[in-house]
Amino acid sequence: ENRGSVVAKVSTPPATHRFSSRDSRSAVDAVEGAVVALEDDPEFNAGCGSVLNTNGEVEMDASIMDGKDLSTGAVSAVRGIANPIKLARLVMEKTPHCFLTHHGAAQFAAAMGVPEIPAEKLITERNKKRLEKEKHEKDAQKTDCQK
C-alpha cells in the first residue's frame, strides 16, 4: 500500500470533515462523516476495502460515542452494509442497547431500512490477493507433521 497517498487522503477533506465551533453540525455528525469517507474509499480497510476473513468474506465492526452524554453505539460482524458507522449511530440513537452483533445487527439494520449491498461490492482485488498471499504463507509455515 502507498502510505503517502493514504496519509494525504486522511489529511484533507472530506475525510477530515473539519469541524469548528461555528459549524452547525454536531461533533458526532463530523465523526460519522469522516468515517463514512473512509468506508467509501477502497484504499482503507473499512467498508469497501475491508480485510477479508479466512473465508474470503467481509465482516465489519464500527462504534461511535457522543461525548456530551456518553451514549454509545456499536455493531460487529456486519455483512452487506456499505457504512457500518451509520448503523452504529442508529444503535446509539434508536435503541436502549449499546452493541449489536451479527444476526441481531442485521435484523436491526433491516428494521431501520438500512440498504443492503451485494457482498462482492465490498471486496477489492487487492484484498483477494492479500488473502491468497496470507494463505500461501501460512501453508508454507506448516511443519511436515501438520501437512
PDB file of C-alpha atoms in Angstrom:
ATOM      1  CA  GLU A   1       0.000   0.000   0.000  1.00  0.00           C
ATOM      2  CA  ASN A   2       1.081   3.520  -0.686  1.00  0.00           C
ATOM      3  CA  ARG A   3       1.444   5.090   2.765  1.00  0.00           C
ATOM      4  CA  GLY A   4       1.876   8.577   1.317  1.00  0.00           C
ATOM      5  CA  SER A   5      -1.433   8.543  -0.553  1.00  0.00           C
ATOM      6  CA  VAL A   6      -3.251   7.200   2.496  1.00  0.00           C
ATOM      7  CA  VAL A   7      -1.820   9.940   4.731  1.00  0.00           C
ATOM      8  CA  ALA A   8      -2.766  12.556   2.140  1.00  0.00           C
ATOM      9  CA  LYS A   9      -6.334  11.239   1.952  1.00  0.00           C
ATOM     10  CA  VAL A  10      -6.931  11.315   5.698  1.00  0.00           C
ATOM     11  CA  SER A  11      -5.372  14.763   5.982  1.00  0.00           C
ATOM     12  CA  THR A  12      -7.725  16.524   3.569  1.00  0.00           C
ATOM     13  CA  PRO A  13     -11.498  17.000   3.275  1.00  0.00           C
ATOM     14  CA  PRO A  14     -13.822  15.167   3.058  1.00  0.00           C
ATOM     15  CA  ALA A  15     -12.030  12.624   5.250  1.00  0.00           C
ATOM     16  CA  THR A  16     -11.325  15.126   7.988  1.00  0.00           C
ATOM     17  CA  HIS A  17     -14.726  16.812   7.785  1.00  0.00           C
ATOM     18  CA  ARG A  18     -13.138  19.761   9.509  1.00  0.00           C
ATOM     19  CA  PHE A  19     -15.149  20.878  12.491  1.00  0.00           C
ATOM     20  CA  SER A  20     -15.217  24.271  14.149  1.00  0.00           C
ATOM     21  CA  SER A  21     -17.287  25.912  16.863  1.00  0.00           C
ATOM     22  CA  ARG A  22     -19.082  27.867  14.115  1.00  0.00           C
ATOM     23  CA  ASP A  23     -20.122  24.661  12.379  1.00  0.00           C
ATOM     24  CA  SER A  24     -23.815  23.807  12.761  1.00  0.00           C
ATOM     25  CA  ARG A  25     -23.072  20.080  12.655  1.00  0.00           C
ATOM     26  CA  SER A  26     -22.512  18.189  15.872  1.00  0.00           C
ATOM     27  CA  ALA A  27     -19.201  16.511  16.598  1.00  0.00           C
ATOM     28  CA  VAL A  28     -20.993  13.180  16.119  1.00  0.00           C
ATOM     29  CA  ASP A  29     -22.055  14.317  12.620  1.00  0.00           C
ATOM     30  CA  ALA A  30     -18.446  15.209  11.826  1.00  0.00           C
ATOM     31  CA  VAL A  31     -17.112  11.892  13.120  1.00  0.00           C
ATOM     32  CA  GLU A  32     -19.729   9.894  11.247  1.00  0.00           C
ATOM     33  CA  GLY A  33     -18.997  11.836   8.056  1.00  0.00           C
ATOM     34  CA  ALA A  34     -15.266  11.247   8.358  1.00  0.00           C
ATOM     35  CA  VAL A  35     -15.720   7.517   8.921  1.00  0.00           C
ATOM     36  CA  VAL A  36     -18.168   7.259   6.004  1.00  0.00           C
ATOM     37  CA  ALA A  37     -15.492   8.828   3.779  1.00  0.00           C
ATOM     38  CA  LEU A  38     -13.035   6.139   4.904  1.00  0.00           C
ATOM     39  CA  GLU A  39     -15.595   3.339   4.497  1.00  0.00           C
ATOM     40  CA  ASP A  40     -16.371   4.513   0.952  1.00  0.00           C
ATOM     41  CA  ASP A  41     -12.706   4.596  -0.118  1.00  0.00           C
ATOM     42  CA  PRO A  42     -11.342   1.175  -1.178  1.00  0.00           C
ATOM     43  CA  GLU A  43      -7.824   2.231  -0.132  1.00  0.00           C
ATOM     44  CA  PHE A  44      -8.819   1.824   3.520  1.00  0.00           C
ATOM     45  CA  ASN A  45      -9.632  -1.362   5.400  1.00  0.00           C
ATOM     46  CA  ALA A  46     -13.121  -0.206   6.328  1.00  0.00           C
ATOM     47  CA  GLY A  47     -16.320  -0.647   4.352  1.00  0.00           C
ATOM     48  CA  CYS A  48     -15.350  -1.227   0.729  1.00  0.00           C
ATOM     49  CA  GLY A  49     -11.789  -2.485   1.008  1.00  0.00           C
ATOM     50  CA  SER A  50     -12.198  -4.239   4.350  1.00  0.00           C
ATOM     51  CA  VAL A  51      -9.769  -7.009   5.150  1.00  0.00           C
ATOM     52  CA  LEU A  52     -11.321 -10.372   4.302  1.00  0.00           C
ATOM     53  CA  ASN A  53     -11.901 -13.089   6.871  1.00  0.00           C
ATOM     54  CA  THR A  54     -10.426 -16.554   6.286  1.00  0.00           C
ATOM     55  CA  ASN A  55     -13.458 -17.486   4.172  1.00  0.00           C
ATOM     56  CA  GLY A  56     -12.896 -14.516   1.865  1.00  0.00           C
ATOM     57  CA  GLU A  57     -15.869 -12.592   3.244  1.00  0.00           C
ATOM     58  CA  VAL A  58     -16.200  -9.061   4.590  1.00  0.00           C
ATOM     59  CA  GLU A  59     -17.355  -8.765   8.202  1.00  0.00           C
ATOM     60  CA  MET A  60     -17.159  -5.265   9.644  1.00  0.00           C
ATOM     61  CA  ASP A  61     -17.315  -3.563  13.017  1.00  0.00           C
ATOM     62  CA  ALA A  62     -17.987   0.055  13.910  1.00  0.00           C
ATOM     63  CA  SER A  63     -18.565   2.098  17.024  1.00  0.00           C
ATOM     64  CA  ILE A  64     -19.392   5.690  17.841  1.00  0.00           C
ATOM     65  CA  MET A  65     -19.793   7.732  21.008  1.00  0.00           C
ATOM     66  CA  ASP A  66     -21.343  11.071  21.849  1.00  0.00           C
ATOM     67  CA  GLY A  67     -19.091  12.902  24.286  1.00  0.00           C
ATOM     68  CA  LYS A  68     -21.925  15.123  25.505  1.00  0.00           C
ATOM     69  CA  ASP A  69     -23.925  12.348  27.148  1.00  0.00           C
ATOM     70  CA  LEU A  70     -21.525   9.381  26.771  1.00  0.00           C
ATOM     71  CA  SER A  71     -24.087   7.415  24.758  1.00  0.00           C
ATOM     72  CA  THR A  72     -22.566   4.746  22.541  1.00  0.00           C
ATOM     73  CA  GLY A  73     -23.488   2.525  19.656  1.00  0.00           C
ATOM     74  CA  ALA A  74     -21.564  -0.338  18.150  1.00  0.00           C
ATOM     75  CA  VAL A  75     -22.015  -3.179  15.688  1.00  0.00           C
ATOM     76  CA  SER A  76     -19.851  -6.166  14.881  1.00  0.00           C
ATOM     77  CA  ALA A  77     -19.703  -8.955  12.311  1.00  0.00           C
ATOM     78  CA  VAL A  78     -21.859  -6.839   9.977  1.00  0.00           C
ATOM     79  CA  ARG A  79     -22.171  -8.001   6.374  1.00  0.00           C
ATOM     80  CA  GLY A  80     -23.617  -6.408   3.265  1.00  0.00           C
ATOM     81  CA  ILE A  81     -23.809  -2.848   4.585  1.00  0.00           C
ATOM     82  CA  ALA A  82     -21.741  -0.108   2.966  1.00  0.00           C
ATOM     83  CA  ASN A  83     -21.409   2.079   6.058  1.00  0.00           C
ATOM     84  CA  PRO A  84     -21.423   0.233   9.390  1.00  0.00           C
ATOM     85  CA  ILE A  85     -20.752   3.526  11.189  1.00  0.00           C
ATOM     86  CA  LYS A  86     -24.248   4.690  10.208  1.00  0.00           C
ATOM     87  CA  LEU A  87     -25.703   1.518  11.690  1.00  0.00           C
ATOM     88  CA  ALA A  88     -23.679   2.028  14.883  1.00  0.00           C
ATOM     89  CA  ARG A  89     -25.097   5.527  15.169  1.00  0.00           C
ATOM     90  CA  LEU A  90     -28.622   4.175  14.768  1.00  0.00           C
ATOM     91  CA  VAL A  91     -27.923   1.721  17.601  1.00  0.00           C
ATOM     92  CA  MET A  92     -26.817   4.661  19.744  1.00  0.00           C
ATOM     93  CA  GLU A  93     -29.780   6.870  18.901  1.00  0.00           C
ATOM     94  CA  LYS A  94     -32.677   4.456  18.335  1.00  0.00           C
ATOM     95  CA  THR A  95     -32.211   1.617  20.834  1.00  0.00           C
ATOM     96  CA  PRO A  96     -31.613   1.124  24.545  1.00  0.00           C
ATOM     97  CA  HIS A  97     -28.652  -1.071  23.557  1.00  0.00           C
ATOM     98  CA  CYS A  98     -25.053  -0.096  23.053  1.00  0.00           C
ATOM     99  CA  PHE A  99     -23.863  -3.093  20.981  1.00  0.00           C
ATOM    100  CA  LEU A 100     -25.447  -5.376  18.395  1.00  0.00           C
ATOM    101  CA  THR A 101     -23.676  -8.172  16.581  1.00  0.00           C
ATOM    102  CA  HIS A 102     -24.130 -10.361  13.507  1.00  0.00           C
ATOM    103  CA  HIS A 103     -27.763 -11.517  13.170  1.00  0.00           C
ATOM    104  CA  GLY A 104     -29.086  -9.007  15.700  1.00  0.00           C
ATOM    105  CA  ALA A 105     -27.306  -6.193  13.877  1.00  0.00           C
ATOM    106  CA  ALA A 106     -28.623  -7.456  10.531  1.00  0.00           C
ATOM    107  CA  GLN A 107     -32.199  -7.628  11.830  1.00  0.00           C
ATOM    108  CA  PHE A 108     -31.913  -4.129  13.272  1.00  0.00           C
ATOM    109  CA  ALA A 109     -30.458  -2.792  10.003  1.00  0.00           C
ATOM    110  CA  ALA A 110     -33.382  -4.255   8.065  1.00  0.00           C
ATOM    111  CA  ALA A 111     -35.889  -2.811  10.547  1.00  0.00           C
ATOM    112  CA  MET A 112     -34.276   0.626  10.188  1.00  0.00           C
ATOM    113  CA  GLY A 113     -34.338   0.449   6.387  1.00  0.00           C
ATOM    114  CA  VAL A 114     -30.554   0.403   6.024  1.00  0.00           C
ATOM    115  CA  PRO A 115     -29.921  -0.660   2.425  1.00  0.00           C
ATOM    116  CA  GLU A 116     -28.101  -3.919   1.810  1.00  0.00           C
ATOM    117  CA  ILE A 117     -25.444  -4.148  -0.859  1.00  0.00           C
ATOM    118  CA  PRO A 118     -24.077  -7.268  -2.550  1.00  0.00           C
ATOM    119  CA  ALA A 119     -21.102  -8.703  -0.669  1.00  0.00           C
ATOM    120  CA  GLU A 120     -18.900  -8.510  -3.766  1.00  0.00           C
ATOM    121  CA  LYS A 121     -19.256  -4.703  -3.806  1.00  0.00           C
ATOM    122  CA  LEU A 122     -17.189  -4.597  -0.598  1.00  0.00           C
ATOM    123  CA  ILE A 123     -14.396  -6.870  -1.852  1.00  0.00           C
ATOM    124  CA  THR A 124     -11.426  -5.447  -3.728  1.00  0.00           C
ATOM    125  CA  GLU A 125      -8.980  -7.311  -5.946  1.00  0.00           C
ATOM    126  CA  ARG A 126      -6.182  -6.091  -3.692  1.00  0.00           C
ATOM    127  CA  ASN A 127      -7.752  -7.775  -0.682  1.00  0.00           C
ATOM    128  CA  LYS A 128      -8.412 -11.005  -2.597  1.00  0.00           C
ATOM    129  CA  LYS A 129      -4.716 -11.097  -3.488  1.00  0.00           C
ATOM    130  CA  ARG A 130      -3.735 -10.262   0.105  1.00  0.00           C
ATOM    131  CA  LEU A 131      -5.817 -13.162   1.440  1.00  0.00           C
ATOM    132  CA  GLU A 132      -4.353 -15.607  -1.082  1.00  0.00           C
ATOM    133  CA  LYS A 133      -0.837 -14.477  -0.173  1.00  0.00           C
ATOM    134  CA  GLU A 134      -1.558 -14.913   3.545  1.00  0.00           C
ATOM    135  CA  LYS A 135      -2.996 -18.392   2.982  1.00  0.00           C
ATOM    136  CA  HIS A 136       0.024 -19.359   0.881  1.00  0.00           C
ATOM    137  CA  GLU A 137       2.449 -18.052   3.514  1.00  0.00           C
ATOM    138  CA  LYS A 138       0.594 -19.868   6.276  1.00  0.00           C
ATOM    139  CA  ASP A 139       0.695 -23.136   4.307  1.00  0.00           C
ATOM    140  CA  ALA A 140       4.425 -22.661   3.745  1.00  0.00           C
ATOM    141  CA  GLN A 141       4.978 -22.314   7.504  1.00  0.00           C
ATOM    142  CA  LYS A 142       3.367 -25.654   8.359  1.00  0.00           C
ATOM    143  CA  THR A 143       5.710 -28.351   9.557  1.00  0.00           C
ATOM    144  CA  ASP A 144       5.836 -31.772   7.918  1.00  0.00           C
ATOM    145  CA  CYS A 145       3.656 -33.137  10.738  1.00  0.00           C
ATOM    146  CA  GLN A 146       0.950 -30.568  10.005  1.00  0.00           C
ATOM    147  CA  LYS A 147       0.850 -31.199   6.244  1.00  0.00           C
TER     148      LYS A 147
END
